[in-house]
XYZ file of C-alpha atoms in Angstrom:
766
model
C 68.639 127.151 93.252
C 68.097 126.947 96.722
C 68.839 129.793 99.702
C 71.956 127.612 101.210
C 73.475 127.202 97.076
C 73.195 131.020 96.852
C 74.527 132.100 100.237
C 77.342 129.124 99.351
C 78.068 131.057 96.269
C 78.132 134.043 97.629
C 80.789 132.737 100.254
C 82.719 131.841 96.960
C 82.518 134.870 95.230
C 83.884 136.594 98.542
C 87.189 134.034 98.299
C 87.376 134.978 94.920
C 87.702 138.670 95.486
C 90.025 138.392 98.112
C 92.366 136.132 95.950
C 91.823 139.058 92.840
C 92.837 141.537 95.516
C 95.646 139.564 96.977
C 97.130 139.537 92.618
C 95.791 142.642 91.579
C 96.064 145.090 94.209
C 98.675 146.968 96.361
C 100.630 150.235 95.189
C 102.703 150.088 91.827
C 105.702 151.537 90.977
C 105.639 154.839 89.610
C 107.484 155.529 86.592
C 110.759 156.715 86.821
C 110.862 161.105 86.192
C 113.713 162.529 85.099
C 116.841 160.534 85.173
C 117.813 157.385 86.540
C 118.968 156.910 89.986
C 121.948 154.374 89.245
C 123.344 157.716 87.822
C 122.683 160.143 90.576
C 124.839 160.652 93.706
C 123.451 157.685 95.906
C 122.954 159.107 99.546
C 122.771 156.319 102.577
C 120.262 155.980 105.501
C 120.735 153.784 108.217
C 116.911 153.041 110.130
C 116.101 151.107 113.293
C 112.822 149.333 112.544
C 109.918 149.241 114.696
C 107.141 146.622 115.257
C 108.576 143.774 113.252
C 107.171 140.398 114.227
C 108.063 137.763 111.875
C 110.519 137.748 108.336
C 107.103 138.835 106.486
C 106.856 142.157 108.153
C 109.998 142.638 106.826
C 109.651 141.513 103.293
C 106.357 143.998 103.084
C 108.500 146.352 103.858
C 111.311 146.337 101.867
C 108.827 145.345 98.672
C 107.238 148.937 99.480
C 110.770 150.572 98.910
C 111.781 148.902 96.022
C 108.825 150.123 94.265
C 109.838 153.554 95.365
C 111.451 155.827 92.323
C 115.177 156.654 93.869
C 115.483 153.795 95.851
C 118.736 151.905 94.526
C 119.684 149.224 97.127
C 118.039 147.896 100.554
C 120.390 145.749 103.323
C 118.392 144.274 106.494
C 118.772 142.794 109.291
C 115.486 140.813 110.440
C 117.204 140.284 113.870
C 118.523 143.300 114.992
C 115.863 145.685 113.182
C 118.161 147.814 111.390
C 118.659 148.712 107.659
C 120.394 150.439 105.451
C 118.978 152.399 102.090
C 121.189 153.798 99.378
C 118.498 156.477 97.571
C 118.858 159.154 95.460
C 118.261 162.591 97.674
C 116.404 164.135 93.934
C 113.803 161.658 94.047
C 112.994 160.834 97.440
C 114.023 161.452 101.017
C 114.134 160.028 104.504
C 111.108 161.619 105.642
C 109.510 160.239 102.872
C 110.928 156.385 103.252
C 110.001 156.370 107.195
C 106.247 157.761 106.137
C 105.798 154.684 103.903
C 107.083 152.361 106.622
C 104.571 153.760 109.070
C 101.425 153.459 106.219
C 102.043 149.928 106.853
C 101.631 149.872 110.319
C 105.336 149.496 111.608
C 107.979 152.386 112.981
C 110.809 153.423 111.748
C 113.647 156.170 113.354
C 117.077 156.951 111.577
C 120.017 155.842 113.667
C 122.869 157.729 115.225
C 125.822 157.105 117.510
C 123.713 157.260 120.257
C 120.912 154.817 119.037
C 120.911 151.771 121.322
C 120.985 148.263 119.789
C 117.765 146.233 119.256
C 115.783 146.869 122.387
C 116.194 143.827 124.885
C 112.602 145.654 126.592
C 111.075 145.341 123.279
C 112.064 141.303 122.358
C 111.137 140.592 125.795
C 107.832 142.047 125.020
C 107.411 140.292 122.003
C 108.261 136.974 123.793
C 105.482 137.767 126.437
C 103.241 138.952 123.855
C 103.181 135.673 121.518
C 103.321 133.359 124.548
C 100.023 134.769 126.517
C 98.048 134.434 122.875
C 99.190 130.787 122.403
C 98.115 129.823 125.754
C 94.993 131.269 125.496
C 94.820 129.752 122.047
C 95.324 126.503 123.945
C 92.609 126.652 126.660
C 90.395 127.511 123.833
C 90.938 125.212 121.281
C 90.881 121.952 123.094
C 87.703 122.600 123.659
C 86.636 123.452 120.202
C 88.728 119.885 119.199
C 86.443 118.168 121.594
C 83.209 119.564 120.595
C 84.112 119.279 116.606
C 85.935 115.215 117.016
C 84.141 113.948 120.122
C 80.695 115.104 120.198
C 79.786 116.009 116.767
C 77.647 118.726 117.517
C 75.347 119.722 114.636
C 72.871 123.083 114.440
C 71.155 123.584 116.051
C 72.705 122.485 118.970
C 74.338 125.611 120.919
C 77.445 123.737 121.442
C 77.925 125.020 117.455
C 77.861 129.035 118.630
C 80.120 127.995 121.522
C 83.037 126.421 118.884
C 82.102 130.023 116.447
C 82.626 132.462 119.736
C 85.885 130.439 121.002
C 87.670 129.692 117.491
C 86.586 133.705 116.737
C 88.573 134.866 120.274
C 91.741 132.352 118.490
C 91.669 133.644 114.973
C 91.145 137.506 115.643
C 92.508 138.152 118.620
C 95.516 134.883 118.931
C 96.153 135.269 115.279
C 95.610 139.091 114.706
C 98.940 139.760 114.060
C 99.000 136.790 111.237
C 96.119 138.592 109.683
C 97.426 141.998 109.735
C 100.579 140.951 108.380
C 98.837 139.150 105.742
C 96.690 141.894 105.008
C 100.061 144.157 104.372
C 101.376 142.009 102.269
C 98.225 141.440 100.413
C 98.351 145.324 99.786
C 101.668 145.150 98.491
C 101.190 142.310 96.077
C 103.186 140.146 98.027
C 103.248 136.424 98.756
C 104.156 134.752 102.014
C 103.411 132.255 104.427
C 100.850 134.535 105.812
C 98.531 135.164 103.201
C 98.029 131.694 102.474
C 97.072 131.043 106.702
C 94.556 133.741 106.576
C 93.435 132.622 103.111
C 92.836 129.118 104.546
C 91.814 130.100 108.184
C 89.601 132.672 107.034
C 88.164 130.834 104.325
C 86.961 127.952 107.153
C 85.820 130.141 109.269
C 83.610 132.299 107.069
C 82.352 128.935 105.589
C 81.241 127.303 109.014
C 79.731 130.826 110.450
C 77.720 130.933 107.038
C 76.984 126.824 107.171
C 75.700 127.170 110.968
C 73.369 130.160 110.356
C 71.783 128.251 107.533
C 71.926 124.634 109.524
C 74.284 122.755 107.448
C 75.479 120.103 109.371
C 79.530 120.277 108.021
C 81.425 123.044 109.898
C 85.390 123.584 110.422
C 85.579 125.860 113.175
C 88.568 123.571 114.509
C 90.694 124.055 111.375
C 90.701 127.792 111.849
C 91.886 127.393 115.635
C 94.144 124.406 115.427
C 96.369 125.881 112.414
C 96.382 129.495 114.355
C 97.397 127.476 117.730
C 100.663 125.524 115.651
C 101.554 128.786 114.045
C 101.748 130.515 117.381
C 103.907 127.654 118.839
C 106.657 128.477 115.749
C 106.165 132.102 116.201
C 107.333 131.519 120.069
C 110.163 129.865 119.157
C 111.428 132.073 116.868
C 110.495 135.198 119.519
C 112.761 133.133 121.705
C 115.408 132.847 119.698
C 115.594 136.667 118.775
C 115.575 137.726 122.526
C 119.376 137.787 122.713
C 120.255 138.709 119.081
C 121.950 142.035 119.342
C 123.717 140.856 123.107
C 127.418 140.588 121.163
C 127.401 144.327 120.176
C 126.010 145.511 123.110
C 128.947 143.799 125.352
C 131.293 144.643 122.750
C 130.162 148.640 124.100
C 130.214 148.029 128.075
C 133.736 147.070 127.685
C 135.036 150.426 127.097
C 135.506 152.979 129.914
C 132.789 155.362 131.105
C 135.345 158.255 132.170
C 139.323 159.406 131.515
C 141.577 160.940 134.107
C 142.844 163.902 131.703
C 145.397 166.409 132.029
C 144.366 169.730 131.400
C 145.803 172.973 132.420
C 148.710 171.338 134.764
C 145.845 169.482 136.582
C 144.203 165.803 136.192
C 140.438 165.675 135.733
C 138.032 162.997 135.142
C 135.685 163.356 132.460
C 133.535 161.509 129.913
C 135.208 159.199 127.284
C 132.983 160.696 124.539
C 134.898 164.348 125.756
C 138.148 163.010 125.340
C 140.014 164.438 121.846
C 143.132 163.168 119.337
C 146.206 164.937 121.467
C 144.817 164.646 125.163
C 147.165 163.098 127.776
C 145.647 160.733 129.943
C 147.092 159.056 133.467
C 145.998 155.418 133.979
C 146.468 154.099 137.507
C 146.678 150.013 138.267
C 143.267 148.337 137.739
C 141.668 150.916 135.467
C 140.666 150.607 131.592
C 142.872 152.464 129.035
C 140.186 154.832 127.858
C 141.502 155.151 124.272
C 144.023 154.371 121.646
C 147.233 156.010 122.260
C 151.054 156.148 122.947
C 152.842 155.881 125.869
C 154.371 158.979 126.748
C 155.538 158.738 130.504
C 156.148 155.559 132.866
C 155.531 151.844 132.906
C 153.288 148.871 133.147
C 152.064 145.488 132.203
C 148.721 145.760 130.419
C 146.628 143.047 130.410
C 145.799 143.077 126.262
C 143.498 139.654 126.177
C 140.377 141.151 125.426
C 142.058 142.619 122.222
C 144.919 139.905 121.215
C 143.602 136.616 122.981
C 146.751 136.374 124.481
C 146.920 135.522 128.478
C 150.328 137.081 129.257
C 150.430 140.848 129.813
C 152.439 142.993 127.407
C 155.140 144.932 129.288
C 154.598 148.790 127.865
C 156.954 151.917 128.073
C 157.539 155.195 126.320
C 156.542 154.982 122.954
C 154.479 151.563 123.112
C 151.005 151.719 121.764
C 148.208 150.848 124.135
C 144.363 149.993 123.298
C 141.344 151.719 124.472
C 139.204 149.174 126.775
C 142.406 147.043 127.532
C 143.291 146.424 131.114
C 146.148 148.386 133.643
C 147.740 145.793 135.972
C 150.512 147.137 137.549
C 152.223 150.628 136.888
C 150.777 154.152 136.549
C 151.656 155.451 132.957
C 150.625 158.604 131.142
C 150.162 158.448 127.524
C 148.625 160.621 124.386
C 145.783 160.118 122.604
C 145.603 158.999 119.063
C 142.562 157.377 118.380
C 138.936 158.338 120.187
C 135.467 157.527 119.183
C 134.362 155.314 116.169
C 138.414 155.151 115.214
C 139.267 153.231 118.136
C 140.008 149.544 117.602
C 136.821 148.626 119.784
C 134.704 151.058 117.928
C 136.278 148.769 114.610
C 135.208 145.468 116.405
C 131.885 146.777 116.934
C 131.817 147.580 113.431
C 133.201 144.721 111.775
C 130.204 142.631 114.203
C 127.170 144.868 112.717
C 128.767 144.081 109.380
C 129.249 140.532 109.799
C 125.997 140.074 111.083
C 124.298 142.334 108.596
C 125.852 139.692 105.671
C 124.161 136.945 107.002
C 120.425 136.178 105.783
C 118.066 134.543 108.088
C 117.189 131.585 107.573
C 113.392 132.517 107.780
C 113.812 134.581 104.134
C 114.520 131.107 102.583
C 110.985 129.980 103.272
C 109.458 133.191 102.496
C 111.220 132.851 99.219
C 109.835 129.242 98.610
C 106.796 130.661 99.862
C 106.334 133.232 96.831
C 106.478 130.576 94.840
C 104.031 128.201 96.427
C 101.417 130.681 98.061
C 100.376 132.076 94.417
C 100.544 128.686 93.014
C 98.224 127.365 95.722
C 95.736 130.385 95.382
C 95.724 129.874 91.827
C 94.572 126.291 92.324
C 92.388 127.322 94.358
C 90.329 129.395 92.338
C 90.763 127.592 89.565
C 89.045 124.514 91.816
C 86.210 126.579 92.336
C 85.382 128.132 88.842
C 85.426 124.013 87.744
C 83.308 122.518 90.192
C 80.892 125.825 90.046
C 80.532 124.974 86.330
C 80.250 121.372 85.967
C 79.381 120.511 89.983
C 77.369 122.930 92.499
C 77.885 126.086 94.026
C 78.738 124.025 97.605
C 80.733 121.778 96.512
C 82.900 124.346 94.786
C 83.511 126.248 97.901
C 84.169 122.848 99.489
C 86.630 122.087 97.176
C 88.205 125.373 97.044
C 88.402 124.941 101.211
C 89.765 121.636 100.770
C 92.548 122.978 98.892
C 93.530 125.532 100.907
C 93.441 124.110 103.806
C 95.169 120.851 102.895
C 97.879 122.759 101.416
C 98.065 125.230 104.168
C 101.701 124.956 105.628
C 101.438 123.840 108.963
C 103.858 120.857 108.052
C 106.128 122.932 106.235
C 105.820 125.366 109.202
C 106.975 122.929 111.626
C 109.831 121.146 109.475
C 112.865 123.062 110.731
C 111.618 124.298 114.251
C 110.672 120.553 115.483
C 113.971 119.248 114.509
C 115.772 122.385 115.809
C 113.832 121.705 119.138
C 114.817 118.277 119.420
C 118.423 118.544 118.027
C 119.191 121.455 119.955
C 117.490 119.745 123.180
C 120.218 116.538 122.383
C 122.725 119.262 122.085
C 122.397 120.844 125.241
C 122.441 117.722 126.905
C 126.229 117.026 125.274
C 127.159 120.602 126.284
C 126.462 122.319 122.741
C 124.194 125.485 122.452
C 123.138 126.148 119.242
C 121.666 129.369 118.547
C 119.607 128.816 115.174
C 118.437 127.315 112.138
C 120.935 128.191 110.029
C 123.686 127.008 112.434
C 122.596 123.697 111.987
C 122.478 124.006 108.243
C 125.770 125.954 107.563
C 127.852 123.315 110.285
C 126.861 119.965 108.145
C 128.717 121.539 105.079
C 131.457 122.723 107.102
C 134.942 121.315 105.804
C 137.450 123.762 106.801
C 137.744 124.824 110.489
C 139.645 127.665 112.082
C 141.139 127.048 115.604
C 142.101 130.306 117.865
C 145.250 129.271 120.015
C 144.718 130.587 123.171
C 141.961 129.451 125.637
C 140.761 127.144 122.413
C 143.801 124.646 121.484
C 145.567 125.787 124.873
C 144.240 126.322 128.214
C 144.591 130.302 127.827
C 146.980 130.660 131.129
C 150.602 130.307 131.492
C 151.900 127.483 133.685
C 155.324 126.411 134.498
C 155.972 123.290 132.019
C 160.419 122.903 132.585
C 162.885 123.675 135.712
C 166.535 123.299 134.591
C 168.587 123.169 137.483
C 172.503 124.623 137.633
C 173.428 124.398 141.317
C 173.436 121.632 143.882
C 173.004 124.220 146.836
C 170.501 126.406 145.187
C 166.976 125.279 144.059
C 165.696 128.004 141.223
C 162.102 127.096 142.003
C 161.727 128.121 145.056
C 163.942 131.217 145.165
C 162.365 132.565 142.366
C 159.051 131.808 143.641
C 160.313 133.542 147.361
C 161.172 136.688 144.728
C 158.285 136.810 142.836
C 155.594 136.729 145.927
C 155.893 140.701 145.817
C 154.699 140.755 142.207
C 151.483 140.037 140.654
C 152.442 139.568 137.102
C 150.705 136.507 135.527
C 154.092 134.632 134.778
C 154.956 135.481 138.681
C 152.009 133.801 139.477
C 152.691 130.551 137.362
C 155.762 130.141 138.959
C 154.359 130.391 142.574
C 151.457 128.629 142.185
C 154.435 125.509 141.180
C 156.049 126.008 144.036
C 152.744 125.859 146.337
C 151.925 122.464 144.260
C 154.928 121.167 144.836
C 154.844 122.478 148.578
C 158.005 124.079 148.996
C 158.731 126.338 152.022
C 158.616 129.786 150.838
C 160.267 133.152 152.378
C 159.234 136.781 152.213
C 161.295 138.671 149.638
C 163.011 141.801 151.462
C 164.359 144.982 149.425
C 162.358 144.207 146.337
C 162.650 145.811 143.266
C 161.348 145.671 140.006
C 162.872 146.090 136.508
C 159.662 147.080 134.005
C 160.048 144.690 130.940
C 162.845 142.377 132.491
C 162.589 141.015 136.073
C 162.570 141.597 139.642
C 165.428 141.455 142.410
C 165.095 140.484 145.777
C 167.128 139.456 149.193
C 165.692 136.062 150.119
C 167.448 134.617 153.712
C 170.667 136.845 153.058
C 170.581 135.609 149.673
C 170.625 138.660 146.644
C 168.425 136.797 144.158
C 167.529 138.038 140.252
C 165.090 136.227 138.373
C 163.676 137.772 134.864
C 165.170 137.767 131.453
C 169.254 137.049 130.488
C 169.591 140.440 129.394
C 168.499 141.648 132.850
C 170.739 138.961 134.149
C 173.693 140.229 131.893
C 173.099 143.312 133.158
C 173.472 142.381 136.339
C 177.293 140.895 135.875
C 175.219 137.409 135.492
C 176.911 134.846 132.994
C 174.381 132.553 131.626
C 176.223 131.429 128.810
C 176.738 127.997 129.755
C 172.640 127.770 129.152
C 172.362 129.527 126.229
C 172.052 126.604 123.997
C 169.384 125.474 126.515
C 167.899 128.898 126.592
C 167.598 128.826 122.422
C 166.017 125.067 122.495
C 163.024 126.520 124.824
C 162.386 129.655 123.290
C 161.789 127.117 119.928
C 159.683 125.422 121.383
C 157.435 128.363 122.093
C 158.369 128.852 125.605
C 158.959 132.177 127.907
C 161.944 131.342 129.618
C 163.174 133.048 133.259
C 166.719 132.790 134.274
C 167.207 132.671 137.719
C 170.550 133.612 139.763
C 171.867 133.479 143.562
C 174.308 136.282 144.405
C 175.713 136.399 140.676
C 175.814 132.944 139.554
C 173.422 131.337 137.593
C 171.262 129.109 139.458
C 169.096 127.571 136.956
C 166.335 128.241 134.218
C 162.520 128.072 134.558
C 159.566 128.054 131.229
C 156.824 129.221 131.501
C 154.337 128.318 128.494
C 150.486 128.115 127.352
C 150.220 124.487 127.780
C 147.903 122.284 125.173
C 144.249 121.660 126.244
C 143.501 117.743 127.212
C 142.286 116.336 124.463
C 143.033 119.129 122.028
C 144.805 116.671 119.770
C 142.501 113.743 120.015
C 139.791 116.097 118.489
C 141.961 117.613 115.676
C 143.049 114.332 114.699
C 138.787 113.268 114.624
C 138.211 116.360 112.418
C 141.054 115.511 110.133
C 139.848 111.929 109.698
C 136.367 113.348 108.291
C 138.324 114.941 105.663
C 137.720 118.812 107.551
C 140.818 120.947 107.437
C 141.893 122.023 110.318
C 143.966 125.788 110.782
C 145.109 127.592 113.573
C 144.939 131.164 114.080
C 147.188 133.278 116.515
C 148.705 136.652 117.367
C 151.155 134.886 119.316
C 154.672 134.846 117.217
C 155.652 132.765 114.631
C 157.696 130.641 116.904
C 155.414 129.604 119.212
C 152.434 129.007 116.683
C 154.649 126.605 114.936
C 155.590 124.938 118.072
C 151.849 124.465 119.380
C 150.829 123.664 116.045
C 153.419 121.101 115.559
C 152.628 119.434 119.077
C 148.342 119.306 118.057
C 149.099 118.051 114.471
C 147.890 120.966 112.202
C 149.549 121.334 109.094
C 148.873 125.459 108.857
C 149.206 127.983 111.231
C 148.530 131.571 110.803
C 150.622 133.613 113.660
C 150.329 137.189 114.652
C 147.603 137.854 112.894
C 145.617 140.978 114.980
C 141.829 141.178 115.597
C 140.928 143.037 112.340
C 143.149 140.724 110.294
C 141.605 137.220 111.799
C 138.134 138.263 110.099
C 139.919 139.133 107.276
C 141.586 135.645 106.722
C 138.465 134.088 107.444
C 136.974 135.816 104.413
C 140.088 134.955 102.271
C 139.184 131.314 103.055
C 135.533 131.655 102.188
C 136.544 133.741 98.910
C 138.235 130.565 97.936
C 134.604 128.460 98.488
C 135.653 126.936 101.849
C 132.692 126.697 104.106
C 134.457 127.941 107.043
C 134.196 127.203 110.913
C 135.913 129.821 113.282
C 136.363 128.474 116.680
C 137.477 131.051 119.316
C 136.587 132.085 123.138
C 138.201 135.494 123.080
C 136.681 139.026 122.589
C 139.197 139.532 119.302
C 137.510 136.588 118.233
C 134.103 138.139 117.585
C 134.806 139.505 114.205
C 136.122 136.549 113.105
C 133.313 134.352 114.039
C 130.348 136.605 112.746
C 132.438 136.349 109.572
C 132.589 132.754 108.995
C 130.115 130.576 107.711
C 129.660 128.876 111.127
C 130.957 130.571 114.651
C 131.702 128.480 117.742
C 132.457 130.138 120.723
C 134.431 128.275 123.800
C 131.968 128.476 126.293
C 134.567 129.027 129.345
C 135.990 132.328 127.456
C 134.541 135.881 126.923
C 131.023 136.594 126.899
C 131.266 138.758 123.721
C 132.480 135.317 121.662
C 130.083 133.597 122.877
C 127.071 135.955 122.007
C 128.696 136.621 118.541
C 128.925 132.620 117.953
C 125.884 130.557 116.061
C 127.463 127.387 118.427
C 128.387 127.792 122.129
C 130.633 124.828 123.978
C 130.092 124.863 127.120
C 132.408 122.001 128.765
C 135.179 124.263 126.772
C 136.590 121.200 124.686
C 137.366 120.836 121.393
C 136.024 117.424 121.009
C 132.454 119.547 121.362
C 133.284 120.858 117.645
C 133.401 117.203 116.277
C 129.901 116.847 118.148
C 128.309 119.815 117.369
C 129.648 119.040 113.482
C 127.942 115.476 113.900
C 124.750 116.464 115.433
C 124.306 119.379 113.068
C 124.712 116.774 110.100
C 122.131 114.840 112.252
C 119.429 117.288 112.527
C 120.001 118.986 109.320
C 119.533 115.087 107.546
C 116.421 115.294 109.596
C 115.019 118.913 108.904
C 115.593 117.814 104.962
C 112.955 114.606 105.360
C 110.696 116.859 107.385
C 110.403 119.126 104.249
C 110.420 116.072 101.962
C 107.205 114.639 104.074
C 105.836 117.887 103.914
C 106.267 118.807 100.448
C 105.267 115.034 99.360
C 102.117 115.740 101.692
C 101.109 119.055 99.550
C 102.292 117.306 96.045
C 99.614 114.514 96.766
C 97.308 116.172 98.847
C 96.283 119.489 97.112
C 95.255 117.959 93.211
C 92.886 115.091 95.622
C 91.839 118.271 97.253
C 91.138 119.586 93.999
C 89.122 116.250 92.709
C 91.278 114.991 90.294
C 90.103 111.731 91.436
C 86.405 112.171 90.841
C 86.792 111.448 86.950
C 87.864 107.749 87.455
C 86.757 106.932 91.180
C 83.784 109.153 92.192
C 86.353 110.675 95.178
C 86.083 113.887 97.200
C 87.848 115.617 99.471
C 85.852 116.827 101.995
C 87.420 119.556 104.255
C 87.128 117.782 107.017
C 89.208 114.733 105.884
C 91.740 117.596 104.661
C 92.024 118.914 108.117
C 92.618 115.690 109.174
C 95.168 114.704 106.739
C 97.050 118.235 107.425
C 96.973 116.960 111.290
C 98.418 114.090 110.163
C 101.487 115.350 108.194
C 102.276 117.550 111.169
C 102.065 114.229 113.222
C 104.642 112.781 110.728
C 106.777 115.516 110.886
C 106.949 115.834 114.729
C 107.491 111.740 115.025
C 110.179 111.731 112.987
C 111.836 114.975 114.611
C 111.652 112.796 117.572
C 113.580 110.023 115.942
C 116.730 112.446 116.907
C 116.467 112.053 120.523
C 118.421 109.026 119.827
C 121.573 110.980 118.854
C 125.043 110.102 120.553
C 128.337 111.768 119.537
C 130.890 109.518 118.068
C 133.945 108.923 120.608
């Protein structure tokens, strides 16, 4: 054989050696010593992992641990970088597990109560890192492709060496993390996309370098450069999606008070919330947050619990009533005794539920790596077999060319682009229609939703009290004008609803004199010499006012889920005002559209059964779950999922956050709390329920598009790999040049992108 043939054969041998290392390399699990770890008492450790750049990094760490004696179970979340390990302390300890991670080139630290969520700075650094390498790679790849395709430079042209240098920068600088992750996978006998990308690009680069040095005309530098650049595009999209993943829990933690005014030794002192202990008496003034959970012992007030219960109307609190940490005191001053602090508070439990629900969701990237786990070894095996067969029946040169063609044509560029291109176009269309989609997982799940659970307040309804009925019972007095004038001294939301209604009607209001508030009952004032009482029927009765004639009307209004305010003037009943959280425009129509698509609609609320039933009947919902606490919302969603339903939860309040992440699909109303938005998979900017229907339709269209792209990619590989291996040569004398393989690979990527662009024509149904 010639020197060139020997050189080519050497390159082929190097390829086989790399592949053998892939199959045989890596540490093997040591045999069990002593006792089986599943019979021993297991410890649990939660670690925060650093340096993760793609799901393959996490898979490499998990595979290393799984081969370690004493490790029983691993539960990891790539988005948050947290992992929980169950292990036998008699066989392995946390320090050894951390050391294994560090040996793979990553970092791990034990999680404590002071450990922050995934670092915002770290995720921003990741986006910046990938962006800078992508920009440089694009700038360098353009001249590489121009030289390769346009000028057709052949050795000894100096342009060949320019190609080599530029490609080396793109491959070894721009694609450094790909190569490093591939090497980590090889050492651990793992198989993922990085391995196939590394094998294909390195083989093309090494072969082209040898060919250029020996003066051979065919070089394939542009193949390696284009592959790395396309992969970096996908990595940038992924990094951007991850940059705000842990905002949900951070914003939950931001809700809690930072200090508490505690009564100690007869004096009130401000201390950090961490120093509050069970039994402490805590003073809360108007406008302040309740520090921890407890029981009121002195004073009264109206507490805004909307961040926990989702209900817009503040709850009156007096001695003996329970208060919840992080809720806001609106009016009076009161003293309460701390009953739950630290990790036992309701807010801490909500944080815990959000974390657990997040950890229970496997990122969609794991599915891609699972497919690659079978795809990569098969492709590598075919490449080895192709090399061996052609080395025996053909020539060393043809053996390497055919093996490289197999690796290049099988390189999963189209497979890698199949999902992100559809996501990019689909999410763009979503944004045009006021729908923000967080992940590909949301797109996949939304198309299969068969049950939609709607939170009542702020989702089905407007989320704020409004005056809906005026019942007049006296010819000389206007109950609305007198009530609004009396309530001018109150900041209560119901009072504000009455005042707004009077102002909308341009009524002439007077300033109240001798204003007096009755906690939990109402108010009294002098309006133009008339003593006016505005409040509950019980308050009127206690002040000697007879509302017997209006009892049936009060009962009817309350059955309709409305809050009734009785108004009296100088001891006479002059009328009733009814306040309610009104239905959002379009809610009923949106629910009808969901039901017409054979989707079951359920309403869930912390409100009483009477109000829930009235609202459900008004919008056409047959099933309403009432008086459901925040923790129970997630449990109810979990029950529906256990029944085999694919559940979408739609909510807007902080109390909805655990249920949003517990559901198969979380949909947040964009006008609601930030935490609900951060916990959800999809956010509706406009806040209308019609967006739920549009989101499901868009998701189904996008999912169909992704499936089409995956079909194109797999069909391309199914047909392309055998042709590249040379199966057509015996019959037709056809062999596939690696350059043609590269062009075919590019064509497959173009077909995927072109198909994804069809989503631009999506229009939600009316």
